[in-house]
mmCIF file of C-alpha atoms and ligand atoms in Angstrom:
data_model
loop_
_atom_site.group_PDB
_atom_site.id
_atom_site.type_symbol
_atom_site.label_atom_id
_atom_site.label_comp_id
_atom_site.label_asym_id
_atom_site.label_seq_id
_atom_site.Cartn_x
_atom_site.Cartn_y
_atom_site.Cartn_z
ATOM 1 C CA UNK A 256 19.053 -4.927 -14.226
ATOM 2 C CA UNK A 257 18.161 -1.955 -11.880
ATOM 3 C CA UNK A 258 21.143 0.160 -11.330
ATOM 4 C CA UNK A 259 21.819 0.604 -7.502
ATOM 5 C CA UNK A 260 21.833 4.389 -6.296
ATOM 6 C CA UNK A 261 22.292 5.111 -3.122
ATOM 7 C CA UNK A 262 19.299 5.953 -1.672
ATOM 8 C CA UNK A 263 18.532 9.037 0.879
ATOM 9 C CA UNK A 264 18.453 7.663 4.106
ATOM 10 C CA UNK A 265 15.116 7.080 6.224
ATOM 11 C CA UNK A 266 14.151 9.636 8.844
ATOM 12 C CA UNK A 267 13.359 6.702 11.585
ATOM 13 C CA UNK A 268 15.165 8.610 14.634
ATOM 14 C CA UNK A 269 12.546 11.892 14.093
ATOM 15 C CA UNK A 270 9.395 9.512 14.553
ATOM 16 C CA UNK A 271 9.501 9.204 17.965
ATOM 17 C CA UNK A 272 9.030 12.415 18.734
ATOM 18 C CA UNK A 273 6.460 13.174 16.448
ATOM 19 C CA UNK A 274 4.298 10.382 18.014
ATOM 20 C CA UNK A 275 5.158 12.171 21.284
ATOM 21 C CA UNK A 276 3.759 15.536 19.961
ATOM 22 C CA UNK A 277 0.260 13.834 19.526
ATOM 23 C CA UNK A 278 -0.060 11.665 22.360
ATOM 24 C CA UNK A 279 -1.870 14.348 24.283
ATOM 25 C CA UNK A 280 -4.400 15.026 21.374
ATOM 26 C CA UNK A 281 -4.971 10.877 21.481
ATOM 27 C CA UNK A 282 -5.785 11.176 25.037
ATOM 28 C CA UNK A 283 -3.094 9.544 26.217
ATOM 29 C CA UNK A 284 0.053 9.361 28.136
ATOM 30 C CA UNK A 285 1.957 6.251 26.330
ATOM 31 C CA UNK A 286 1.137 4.037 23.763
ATOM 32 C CA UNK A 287 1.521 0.427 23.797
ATOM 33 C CA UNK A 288 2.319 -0.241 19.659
ATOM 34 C CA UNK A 289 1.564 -3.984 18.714
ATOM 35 C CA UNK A 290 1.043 -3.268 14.898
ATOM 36 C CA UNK A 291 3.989 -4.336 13.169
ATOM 37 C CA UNK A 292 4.048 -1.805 10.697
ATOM 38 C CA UNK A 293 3.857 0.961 13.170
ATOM 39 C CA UNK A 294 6.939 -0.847 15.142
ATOM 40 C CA UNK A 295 9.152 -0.673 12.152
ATOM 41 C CA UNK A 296 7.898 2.467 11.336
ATOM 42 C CA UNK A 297 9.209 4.017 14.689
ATOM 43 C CA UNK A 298 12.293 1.753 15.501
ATOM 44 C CA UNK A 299 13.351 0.280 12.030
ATOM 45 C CA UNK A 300 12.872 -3.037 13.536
ATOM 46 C CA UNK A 301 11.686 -5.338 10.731
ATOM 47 C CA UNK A 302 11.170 -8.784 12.501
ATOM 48 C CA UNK A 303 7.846 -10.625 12.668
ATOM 49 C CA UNK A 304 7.172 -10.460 16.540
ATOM 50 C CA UNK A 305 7.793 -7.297 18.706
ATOM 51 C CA UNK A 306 5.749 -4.745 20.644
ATOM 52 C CA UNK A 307 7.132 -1.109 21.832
ATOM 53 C CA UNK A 308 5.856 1.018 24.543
ATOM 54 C CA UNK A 309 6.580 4.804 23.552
ATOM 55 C CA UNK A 310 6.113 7.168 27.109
ATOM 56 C CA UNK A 311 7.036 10.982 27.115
ATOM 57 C CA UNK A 312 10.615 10.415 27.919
ATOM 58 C CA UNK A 313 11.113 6.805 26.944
ATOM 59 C CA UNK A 314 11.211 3.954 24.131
ATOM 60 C CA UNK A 315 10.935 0.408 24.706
ATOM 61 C CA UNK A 316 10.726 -2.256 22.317
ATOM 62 C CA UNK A 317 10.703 -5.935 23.016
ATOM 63 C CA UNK A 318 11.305 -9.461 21.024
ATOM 64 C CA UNK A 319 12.128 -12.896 21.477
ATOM 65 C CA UNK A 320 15.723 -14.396 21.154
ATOM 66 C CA UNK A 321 15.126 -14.697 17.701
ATOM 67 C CA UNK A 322 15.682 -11.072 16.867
ATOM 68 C CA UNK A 323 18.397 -10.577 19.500
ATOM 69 C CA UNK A 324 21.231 -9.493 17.189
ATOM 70 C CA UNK A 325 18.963 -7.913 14.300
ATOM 71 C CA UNK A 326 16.550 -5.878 16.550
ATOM 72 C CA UNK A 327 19.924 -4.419 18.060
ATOM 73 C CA UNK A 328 21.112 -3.841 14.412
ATOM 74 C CA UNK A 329 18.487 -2.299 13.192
ATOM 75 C CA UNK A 330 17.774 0.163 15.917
ATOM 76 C CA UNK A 331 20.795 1.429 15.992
ATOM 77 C CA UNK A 332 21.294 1.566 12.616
ATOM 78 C CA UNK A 333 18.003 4.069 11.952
ATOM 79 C CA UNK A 334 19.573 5.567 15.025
ATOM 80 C CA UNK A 335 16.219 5.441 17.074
ATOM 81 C CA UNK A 336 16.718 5.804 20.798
ATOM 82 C CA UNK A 337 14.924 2.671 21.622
ATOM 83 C CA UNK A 338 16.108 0.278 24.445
ATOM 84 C CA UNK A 339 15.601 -3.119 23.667
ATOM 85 C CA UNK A 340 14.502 -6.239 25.995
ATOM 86 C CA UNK A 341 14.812 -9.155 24.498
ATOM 87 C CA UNK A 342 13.048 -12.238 26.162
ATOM 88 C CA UNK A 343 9.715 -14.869 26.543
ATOM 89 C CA UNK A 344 6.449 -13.884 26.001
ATOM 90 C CA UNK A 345 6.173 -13.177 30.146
ATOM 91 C CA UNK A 346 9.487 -11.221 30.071
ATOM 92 C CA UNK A 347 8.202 -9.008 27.424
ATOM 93 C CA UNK A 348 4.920 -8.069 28.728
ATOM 94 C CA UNK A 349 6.748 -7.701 32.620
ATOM 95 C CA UNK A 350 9.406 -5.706 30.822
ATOM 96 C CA UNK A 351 6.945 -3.625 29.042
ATOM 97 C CA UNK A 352 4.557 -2.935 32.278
ATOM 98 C CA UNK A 353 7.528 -1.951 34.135
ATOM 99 C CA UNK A 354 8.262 0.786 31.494
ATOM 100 C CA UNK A 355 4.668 1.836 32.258
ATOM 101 C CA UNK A 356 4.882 2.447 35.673
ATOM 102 C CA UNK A 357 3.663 5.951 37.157
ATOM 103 C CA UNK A 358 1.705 6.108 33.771
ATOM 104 C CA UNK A 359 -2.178 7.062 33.854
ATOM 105 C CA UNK A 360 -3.320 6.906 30.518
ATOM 106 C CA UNK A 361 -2.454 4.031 28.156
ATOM 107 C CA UNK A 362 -3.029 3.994 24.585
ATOM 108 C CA UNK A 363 -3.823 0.456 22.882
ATOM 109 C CA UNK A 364 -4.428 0.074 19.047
ATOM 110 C CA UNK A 365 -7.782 -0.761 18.896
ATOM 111 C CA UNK A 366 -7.433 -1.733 15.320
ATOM 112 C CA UNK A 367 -5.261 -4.156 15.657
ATOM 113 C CA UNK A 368 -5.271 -5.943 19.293
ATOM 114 C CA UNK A 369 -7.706 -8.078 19.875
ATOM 115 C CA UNK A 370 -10.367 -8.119 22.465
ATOM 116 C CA UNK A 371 -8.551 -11.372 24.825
ATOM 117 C CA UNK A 372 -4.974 -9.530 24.531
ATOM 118 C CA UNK A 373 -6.660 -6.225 25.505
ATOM 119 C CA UNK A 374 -8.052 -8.212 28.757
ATOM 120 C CA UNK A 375 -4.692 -9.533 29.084
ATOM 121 C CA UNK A 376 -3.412 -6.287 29.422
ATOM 122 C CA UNK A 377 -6.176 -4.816 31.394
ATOM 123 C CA UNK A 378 -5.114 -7.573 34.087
ATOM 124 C CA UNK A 379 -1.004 -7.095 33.890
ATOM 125 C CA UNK A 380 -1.242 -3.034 34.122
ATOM 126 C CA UNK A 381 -3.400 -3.154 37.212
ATOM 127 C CA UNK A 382 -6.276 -1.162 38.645
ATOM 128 C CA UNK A 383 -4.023 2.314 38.815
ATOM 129 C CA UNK A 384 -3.834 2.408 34.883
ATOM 130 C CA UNK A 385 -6.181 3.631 32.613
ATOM 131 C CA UNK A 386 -6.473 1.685 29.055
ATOM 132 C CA UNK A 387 -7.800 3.705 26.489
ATOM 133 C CA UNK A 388 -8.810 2.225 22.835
ATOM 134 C CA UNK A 389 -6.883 4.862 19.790
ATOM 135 C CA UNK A 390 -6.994 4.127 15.909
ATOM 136 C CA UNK A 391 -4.653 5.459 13.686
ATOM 137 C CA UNK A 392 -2.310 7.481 16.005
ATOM 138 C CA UNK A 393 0.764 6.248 14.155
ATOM 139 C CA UNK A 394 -0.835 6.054 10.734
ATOM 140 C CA UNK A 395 -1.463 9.639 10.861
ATOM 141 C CA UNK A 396 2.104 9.812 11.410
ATOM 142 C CA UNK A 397 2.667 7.572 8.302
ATOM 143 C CA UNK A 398 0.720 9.402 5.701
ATOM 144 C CA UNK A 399 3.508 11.868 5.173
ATOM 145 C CA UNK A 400 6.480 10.480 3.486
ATOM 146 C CA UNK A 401 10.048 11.462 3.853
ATOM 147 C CA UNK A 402 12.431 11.771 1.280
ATOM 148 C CA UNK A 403 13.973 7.912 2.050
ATOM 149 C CA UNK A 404 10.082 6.456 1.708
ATOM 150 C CA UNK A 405 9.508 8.478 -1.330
ATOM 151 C CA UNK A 406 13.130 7.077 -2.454
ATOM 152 C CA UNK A 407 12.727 3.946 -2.150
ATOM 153 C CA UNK A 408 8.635 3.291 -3.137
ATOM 154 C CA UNK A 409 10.035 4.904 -6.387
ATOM 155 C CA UNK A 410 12.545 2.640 -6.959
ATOM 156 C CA UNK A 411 9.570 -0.216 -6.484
ATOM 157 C CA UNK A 412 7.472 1.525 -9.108
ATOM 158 C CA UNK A 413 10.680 1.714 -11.194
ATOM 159 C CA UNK A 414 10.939 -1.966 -10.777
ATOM 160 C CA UNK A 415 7.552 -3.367 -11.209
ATOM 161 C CA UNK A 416 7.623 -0.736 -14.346
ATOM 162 C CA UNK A 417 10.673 -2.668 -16.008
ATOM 163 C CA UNK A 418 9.227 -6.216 -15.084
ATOM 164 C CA UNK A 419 5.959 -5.199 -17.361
ATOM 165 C CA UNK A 420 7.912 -3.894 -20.272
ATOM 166 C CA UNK A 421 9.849 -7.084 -19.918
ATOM 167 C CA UNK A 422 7.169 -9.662 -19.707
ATOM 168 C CA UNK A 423 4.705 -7.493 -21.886
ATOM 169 C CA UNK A 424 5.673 -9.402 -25.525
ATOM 170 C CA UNK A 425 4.059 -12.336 -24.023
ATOM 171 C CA UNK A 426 0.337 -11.106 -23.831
ATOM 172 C CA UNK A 427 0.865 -9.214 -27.442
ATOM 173 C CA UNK A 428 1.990 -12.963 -28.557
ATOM 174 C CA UNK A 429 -1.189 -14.495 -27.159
ATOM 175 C CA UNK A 430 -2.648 -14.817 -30.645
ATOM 176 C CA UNK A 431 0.224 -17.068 -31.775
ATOM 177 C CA UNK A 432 1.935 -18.469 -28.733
ATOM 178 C CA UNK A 433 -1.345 -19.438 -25.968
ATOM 179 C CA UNK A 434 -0.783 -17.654 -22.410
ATOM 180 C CA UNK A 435 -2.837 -18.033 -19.139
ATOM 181 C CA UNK A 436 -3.561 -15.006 -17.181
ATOM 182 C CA UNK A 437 -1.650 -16.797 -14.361
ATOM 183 C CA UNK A 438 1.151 -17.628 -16.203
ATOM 184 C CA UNK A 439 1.403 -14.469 -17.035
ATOM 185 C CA UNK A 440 1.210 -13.250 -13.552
ATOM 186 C CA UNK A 441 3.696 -15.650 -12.551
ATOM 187 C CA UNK A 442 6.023 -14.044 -15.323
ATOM 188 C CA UNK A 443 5.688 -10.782 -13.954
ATOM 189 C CA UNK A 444 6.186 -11.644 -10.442
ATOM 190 C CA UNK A 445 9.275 -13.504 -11.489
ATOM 191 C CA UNK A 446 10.468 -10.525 -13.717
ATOM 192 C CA UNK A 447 9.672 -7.961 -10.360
ATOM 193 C CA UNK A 448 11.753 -10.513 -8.464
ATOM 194 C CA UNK A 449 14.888 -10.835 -10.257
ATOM 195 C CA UNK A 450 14.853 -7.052 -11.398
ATOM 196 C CA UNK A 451 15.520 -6.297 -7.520
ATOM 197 C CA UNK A 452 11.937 -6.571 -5.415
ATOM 198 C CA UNK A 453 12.212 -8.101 -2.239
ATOM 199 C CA UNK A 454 8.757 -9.336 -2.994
ATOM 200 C CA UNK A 455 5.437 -8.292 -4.738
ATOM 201 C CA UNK A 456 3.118 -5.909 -2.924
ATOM 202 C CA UNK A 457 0.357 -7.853 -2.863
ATOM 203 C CA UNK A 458 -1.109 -11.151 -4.822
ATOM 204 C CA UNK A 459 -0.973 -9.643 -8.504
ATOM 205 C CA UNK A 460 -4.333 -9.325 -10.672
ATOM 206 C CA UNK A 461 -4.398 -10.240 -14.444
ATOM 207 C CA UNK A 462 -8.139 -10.550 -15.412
ATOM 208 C CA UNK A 463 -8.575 -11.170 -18.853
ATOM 209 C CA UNK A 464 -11.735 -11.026 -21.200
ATOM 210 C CA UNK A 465 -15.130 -11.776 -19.359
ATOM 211 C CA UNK A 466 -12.781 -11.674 -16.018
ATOM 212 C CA UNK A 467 -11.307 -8.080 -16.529
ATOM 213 C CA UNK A 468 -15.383 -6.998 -15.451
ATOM 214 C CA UNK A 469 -14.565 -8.483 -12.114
ATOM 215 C CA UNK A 470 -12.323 -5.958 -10.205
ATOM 216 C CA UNK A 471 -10.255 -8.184 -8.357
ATOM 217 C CA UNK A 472 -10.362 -11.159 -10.270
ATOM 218 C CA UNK A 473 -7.566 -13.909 -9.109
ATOM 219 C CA UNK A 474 -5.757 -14.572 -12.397
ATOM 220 C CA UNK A 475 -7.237 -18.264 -13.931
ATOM 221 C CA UNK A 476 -5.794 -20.737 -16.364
ATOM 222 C CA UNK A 477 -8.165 -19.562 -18.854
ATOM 223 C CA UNK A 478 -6.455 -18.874 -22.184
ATOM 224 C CA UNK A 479 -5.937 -14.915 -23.126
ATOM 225 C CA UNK A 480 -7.240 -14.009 -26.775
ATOM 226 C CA UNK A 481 -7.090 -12.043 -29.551
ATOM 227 C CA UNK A 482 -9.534 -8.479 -28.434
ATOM 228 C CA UNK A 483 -9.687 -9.421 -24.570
ATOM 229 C CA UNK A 484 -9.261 -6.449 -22.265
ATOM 230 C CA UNK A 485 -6.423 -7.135 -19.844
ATOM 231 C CA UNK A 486 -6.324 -5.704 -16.228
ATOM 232 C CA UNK A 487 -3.144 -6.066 -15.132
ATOM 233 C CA UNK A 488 -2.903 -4.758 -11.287
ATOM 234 C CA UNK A 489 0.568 -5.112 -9.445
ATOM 235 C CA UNK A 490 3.511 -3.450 -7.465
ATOM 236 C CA UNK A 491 6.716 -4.173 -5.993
ATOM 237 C CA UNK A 492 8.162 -3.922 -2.726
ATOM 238 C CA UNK A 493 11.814 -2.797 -1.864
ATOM 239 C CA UNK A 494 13.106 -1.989 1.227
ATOM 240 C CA UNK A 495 9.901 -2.553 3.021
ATOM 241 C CA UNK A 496 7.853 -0.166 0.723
ATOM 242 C CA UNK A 497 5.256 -0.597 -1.909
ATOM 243 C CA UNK A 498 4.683 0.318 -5.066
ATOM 244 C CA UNK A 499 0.747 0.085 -6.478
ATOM 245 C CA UNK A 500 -0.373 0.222 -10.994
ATOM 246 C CA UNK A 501 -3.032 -0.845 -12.578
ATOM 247 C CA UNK A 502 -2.723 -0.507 -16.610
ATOM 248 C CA UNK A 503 -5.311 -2.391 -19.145
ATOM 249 C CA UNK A 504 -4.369 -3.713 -22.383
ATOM 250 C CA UNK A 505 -6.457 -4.924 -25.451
ATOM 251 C CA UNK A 506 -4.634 -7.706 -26.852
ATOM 252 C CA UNK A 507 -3.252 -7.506 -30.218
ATOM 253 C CA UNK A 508 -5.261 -3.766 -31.407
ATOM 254 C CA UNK A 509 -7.357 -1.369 -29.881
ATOM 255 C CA UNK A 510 -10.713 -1.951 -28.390
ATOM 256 C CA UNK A 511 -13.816 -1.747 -30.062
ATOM 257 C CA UNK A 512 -17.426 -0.753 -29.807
ATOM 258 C CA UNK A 513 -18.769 -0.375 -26.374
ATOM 259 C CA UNK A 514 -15.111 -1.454 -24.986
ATOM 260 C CA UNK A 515 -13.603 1.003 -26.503
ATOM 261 C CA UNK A 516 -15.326 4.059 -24.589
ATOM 262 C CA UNK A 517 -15.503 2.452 -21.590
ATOM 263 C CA UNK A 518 -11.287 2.757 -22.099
ATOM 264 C CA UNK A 519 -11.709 6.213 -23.160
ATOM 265 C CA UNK A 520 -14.244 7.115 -20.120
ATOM 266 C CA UNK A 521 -11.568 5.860 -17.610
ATOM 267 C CA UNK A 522 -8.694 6.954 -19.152
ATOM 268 C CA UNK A 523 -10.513 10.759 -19.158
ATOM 269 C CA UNK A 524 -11.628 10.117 -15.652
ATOM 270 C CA UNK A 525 -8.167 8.777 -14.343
ATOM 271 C CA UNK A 526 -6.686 12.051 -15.652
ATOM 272 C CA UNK A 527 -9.311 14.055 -14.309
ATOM 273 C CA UNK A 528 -8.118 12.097 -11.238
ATOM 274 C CA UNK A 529 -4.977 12.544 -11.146
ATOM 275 C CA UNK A 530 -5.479 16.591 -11.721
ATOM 276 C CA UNK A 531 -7.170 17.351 -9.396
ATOM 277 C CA UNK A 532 -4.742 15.612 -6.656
ATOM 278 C CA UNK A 533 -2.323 18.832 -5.098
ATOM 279 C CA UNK A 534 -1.779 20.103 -1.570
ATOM 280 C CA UNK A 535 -4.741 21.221 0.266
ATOM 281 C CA UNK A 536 -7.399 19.490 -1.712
ATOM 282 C CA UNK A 537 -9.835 16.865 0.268
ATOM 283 C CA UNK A 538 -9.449 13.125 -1.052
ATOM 284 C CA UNK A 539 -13.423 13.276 -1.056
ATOM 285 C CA UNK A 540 -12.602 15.796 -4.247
ATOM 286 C CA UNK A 541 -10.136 13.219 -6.109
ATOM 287 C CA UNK A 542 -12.734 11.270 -5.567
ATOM 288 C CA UNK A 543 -15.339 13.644 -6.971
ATOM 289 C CA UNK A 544 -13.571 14.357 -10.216
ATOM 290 C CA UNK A 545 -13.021 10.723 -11.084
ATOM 291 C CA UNK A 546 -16.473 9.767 -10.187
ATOM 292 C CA UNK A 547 -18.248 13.089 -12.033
ATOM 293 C CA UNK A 548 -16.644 11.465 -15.405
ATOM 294 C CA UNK A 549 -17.859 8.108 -15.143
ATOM 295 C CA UNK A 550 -21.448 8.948 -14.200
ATOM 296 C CA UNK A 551 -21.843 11.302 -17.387
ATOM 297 C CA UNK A 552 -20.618 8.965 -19.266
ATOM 298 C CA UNK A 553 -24.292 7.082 -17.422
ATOM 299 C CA UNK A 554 -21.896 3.999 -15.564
ATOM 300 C CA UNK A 555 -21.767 5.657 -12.039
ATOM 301 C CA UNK A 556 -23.220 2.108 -10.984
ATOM 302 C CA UNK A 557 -20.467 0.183 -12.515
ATOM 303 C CA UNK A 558 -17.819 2.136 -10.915
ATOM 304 C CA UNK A 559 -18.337 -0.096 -7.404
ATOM 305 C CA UNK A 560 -14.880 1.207 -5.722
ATOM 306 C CA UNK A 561 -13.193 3.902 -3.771
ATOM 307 C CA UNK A 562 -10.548 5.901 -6.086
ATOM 308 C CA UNK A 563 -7.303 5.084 -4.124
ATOM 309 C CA UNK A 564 -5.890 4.744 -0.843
ATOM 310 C CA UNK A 565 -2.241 5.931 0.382
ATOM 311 C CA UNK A 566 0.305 3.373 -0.125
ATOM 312 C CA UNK A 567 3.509 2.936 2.454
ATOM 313 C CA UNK A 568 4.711 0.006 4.333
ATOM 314 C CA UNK A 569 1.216 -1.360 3.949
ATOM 315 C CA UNK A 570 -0.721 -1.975 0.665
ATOM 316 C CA UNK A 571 -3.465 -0.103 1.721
ATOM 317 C CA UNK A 572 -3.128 2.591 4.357
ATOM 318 C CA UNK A 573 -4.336 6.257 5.157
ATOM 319 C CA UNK A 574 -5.385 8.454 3.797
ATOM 320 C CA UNK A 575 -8.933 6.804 1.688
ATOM 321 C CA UNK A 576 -9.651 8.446 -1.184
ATOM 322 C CA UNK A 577 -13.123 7.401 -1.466
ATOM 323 C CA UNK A 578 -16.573 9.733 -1.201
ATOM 324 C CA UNK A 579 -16.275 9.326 2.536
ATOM 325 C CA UNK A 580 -12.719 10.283 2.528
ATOM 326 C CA UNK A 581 -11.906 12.899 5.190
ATOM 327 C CA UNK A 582 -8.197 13.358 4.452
ATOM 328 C CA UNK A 583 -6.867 16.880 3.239
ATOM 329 C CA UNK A 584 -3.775 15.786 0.983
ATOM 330 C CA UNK A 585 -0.751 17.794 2.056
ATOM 331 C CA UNK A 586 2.722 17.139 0.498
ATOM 332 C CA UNK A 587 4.777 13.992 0.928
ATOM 333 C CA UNK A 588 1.148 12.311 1.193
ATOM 334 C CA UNK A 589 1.075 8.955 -1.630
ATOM 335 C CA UNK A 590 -2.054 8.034 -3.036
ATOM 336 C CA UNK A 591 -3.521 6.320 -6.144
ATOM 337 C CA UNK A 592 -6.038 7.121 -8.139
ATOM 338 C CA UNK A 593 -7.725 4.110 -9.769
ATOM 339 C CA UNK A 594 -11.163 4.434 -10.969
ATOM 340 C CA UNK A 595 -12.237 1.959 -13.041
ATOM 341 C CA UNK A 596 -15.599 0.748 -15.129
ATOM 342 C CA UNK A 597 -16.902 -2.863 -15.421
ATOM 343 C CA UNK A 598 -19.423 -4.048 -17.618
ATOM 344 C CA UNK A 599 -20.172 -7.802 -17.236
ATOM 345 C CA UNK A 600 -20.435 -8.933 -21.217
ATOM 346 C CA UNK A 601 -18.451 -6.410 -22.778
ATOM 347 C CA UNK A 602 -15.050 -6.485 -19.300
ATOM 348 C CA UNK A 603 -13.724 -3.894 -17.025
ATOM 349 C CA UNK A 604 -10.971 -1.145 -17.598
ATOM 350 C CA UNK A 605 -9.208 0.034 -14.383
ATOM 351 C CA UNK A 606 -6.422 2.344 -14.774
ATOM 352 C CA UNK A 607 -4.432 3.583 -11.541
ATOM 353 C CA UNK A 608 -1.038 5.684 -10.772
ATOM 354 C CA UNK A 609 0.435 6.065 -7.204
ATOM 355 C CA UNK A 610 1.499 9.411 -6.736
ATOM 356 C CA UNK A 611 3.445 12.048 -4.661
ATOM 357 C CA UNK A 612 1.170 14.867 -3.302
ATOM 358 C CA UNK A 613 3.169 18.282 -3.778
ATOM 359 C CA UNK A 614 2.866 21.654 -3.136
ATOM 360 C CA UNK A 615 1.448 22.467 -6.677
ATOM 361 C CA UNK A 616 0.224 18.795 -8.115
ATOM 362 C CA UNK A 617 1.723 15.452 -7.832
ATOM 363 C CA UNK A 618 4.257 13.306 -9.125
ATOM 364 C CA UNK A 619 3.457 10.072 -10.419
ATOM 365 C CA UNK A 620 6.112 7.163 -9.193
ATOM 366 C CA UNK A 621 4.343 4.491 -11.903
ATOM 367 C CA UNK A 622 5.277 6.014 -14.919
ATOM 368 C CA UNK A 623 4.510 2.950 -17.245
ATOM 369 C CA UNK A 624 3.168 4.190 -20.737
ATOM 370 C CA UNK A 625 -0.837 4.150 -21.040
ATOM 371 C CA UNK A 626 -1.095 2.546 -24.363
ATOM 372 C CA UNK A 627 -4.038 0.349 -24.825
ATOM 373 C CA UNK A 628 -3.167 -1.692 -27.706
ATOM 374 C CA UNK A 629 -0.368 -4.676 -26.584
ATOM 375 C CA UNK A 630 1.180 -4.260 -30.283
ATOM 376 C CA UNK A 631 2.322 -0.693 -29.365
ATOM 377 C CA UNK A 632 2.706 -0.683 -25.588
ATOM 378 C CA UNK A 633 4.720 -4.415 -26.126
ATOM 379 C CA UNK A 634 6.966 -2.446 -29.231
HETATM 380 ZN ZN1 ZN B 104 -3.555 -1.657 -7.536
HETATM 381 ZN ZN1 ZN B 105 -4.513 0.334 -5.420
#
């Protein structure tokens, strides 16, 4: 069982601010938030329906009466100043274009409101307002972790790393005692579960064999055996917050033949990877180094994915770490780095760490053991 630290606390009442700061570089004068993430990001409300309207002196965020006592809670518990209205859809919206009175410029997020409640808006705010379309104002915000997100995505990584050392005996046992690849997955979910994770961080990939050269295979009832490669992708989340590894196994020994470089191709690029991640560095040169491996090694075509992506409250969020990443990684930034090679006949190797940008590196929050053969990483 996962021993309970207290964790550092999350710096929720500083956000508000900061979204202030760049308002004026968005072109805007407010911003009307509707993407849940970005809500609990600023407030610490967690609830399933809310939407907050941020000005230059002012914070509203509204519910229904569901939320009534835990929206209060919450908010003042991250110690956000944030009124709170708490009413029917109508209520809300009058509530919220009240707040925006005497406001010119109105920021919407275009990713994530769609076009009939952007016309909805358009005809509550009036003629006076100007609605203007922004994408990832608060995501920008998000890339850079505080000491409380770092906290607790480690202790997801620390959880989804104990589940696989617990569950990992079952897949070295597949020559003697038959396993799925979903029963397996269900194992490790399970084992992530009771070891502390509120839930996984996203549906968990075990591709086995002839699967393992599909990246994002759904794991199948077909039987795991004796030589298959074994992607195994997964996290954790705790505390809203995500953890994100990829390890592959060869059951029972180590690969062979043309299996066995494509491991040792993505293993070298995966470290190349993961050196070449510090403070200052453009994601399009993470992306680089992983990529420069795989092609000399004459599979740049079987390499059909970005390298990473930041991970946060969402699965996938900013910064991409792809060739058309445009990010510059600064500390507190989390990414992964996940190249991976798949050869349909001979199955697919994908290896991936999330990790901590710092000043002079990173520091990796999945810290499972990269052994390829199940009878030694399982021991
Ligand atoms: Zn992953
Ligand atoms: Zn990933």
């Amino acid at each position: 069982m996962t021993v309970m630290t207290e964790l550092p606390a999350l710096g929720v009442a500083r956000r508000l601010d900061g979204l202030r700061a760049r308002l004026g570089d968005a072109g805007v004068d407010a911003l009307l938030v509707t993407t849940l993430a970005n809500v609990r990001y600023l407030t610490g409300f967690t609830g399933s329906a809310g939407m907050l309207v941020v000005t230059a002196d002012a914070a509203l965020l509204t519910s229904d009466g569901r939320y009534r006592t835990q929206s209060a809670e919450q908010v003042s518990a991250a110690g956000a100043s944030v009124e709170i209205e708490i009413g029917g859809v109508q209520a809300q919206r009058d509530a919220l274009t009240a707040r925006l009175a005497g406001v010119r410029r109105v920021g919407l997020e275009a990713d994530n409101i769609t076009w009939n409640a952007s016309r909805r808006w358009a005809d509550d705010l009036g003629e006076g307002l100007e609605l203007v379309p922004t994408s990832g104002v608060v995501e920008a915000l998000r890339e850079v972790k505080d000491e409380g997100e770092i906290a607790r995505m480690a202790r997801a990584a620390a959880i989804a790393d104990a589940a696989l050392a617990e569950v990992l005996p079952m897949l070295d046992a597949a020559a003697t005692r038959r396993v799925t690849a979903e029963e397996f997955a269900l194992a490790l979910d399970t084992a992530m579960r009771r070891g502390g994770a509120e839930s996984t961080a996203f549906e968990t990939i075990v591709a086995a064999g002839p699967n393992s050269a599909k990246p994002h295979h759904r794991p199948s009832d077909r039987w795991i055996e004796v030589g298959d490669p074994v992607v195994v992708d997964f996290g954790a989340t705790f505390e809203g917050y995500r953890s994100d590894m990829t390890r592959t196994f060869c059951v029972g020994g180590e690969p062979e033949g043309e299996l066995a470089r494509v491991f040792e191709v993505v293993r070298v690029s995966q470290a190349r990877g993961v050196a070449a991640v510090h403070a200052g560095v453009g994601a399009k040169d993470v992306d680089d180094a992983c990529r420069q491996v795989i092609a000399e090694a004459g599979w740049a075509e079987r390499f059909e994915h970005g390298t990473g992506h930041g991970v946060g409250l969402d699965i996938h969020e900013a910064p991409t770490v792809s060739p058309l990443g445009t990010a510059i990684l600064a500390p507190g930034v989390v990414v992964t780095v996940e190249p991976g090679v798949y050869l349909p006949g001979v199955g697919g190797v994908r290896i991936e760490d999330t990790l901590v940008v710092t000043d002079d590196g990173s520091r990796a929050l999945t810290t499972f053991s990269k052994t390829i053969s199940t009878k030694d990483a399982a021991a």
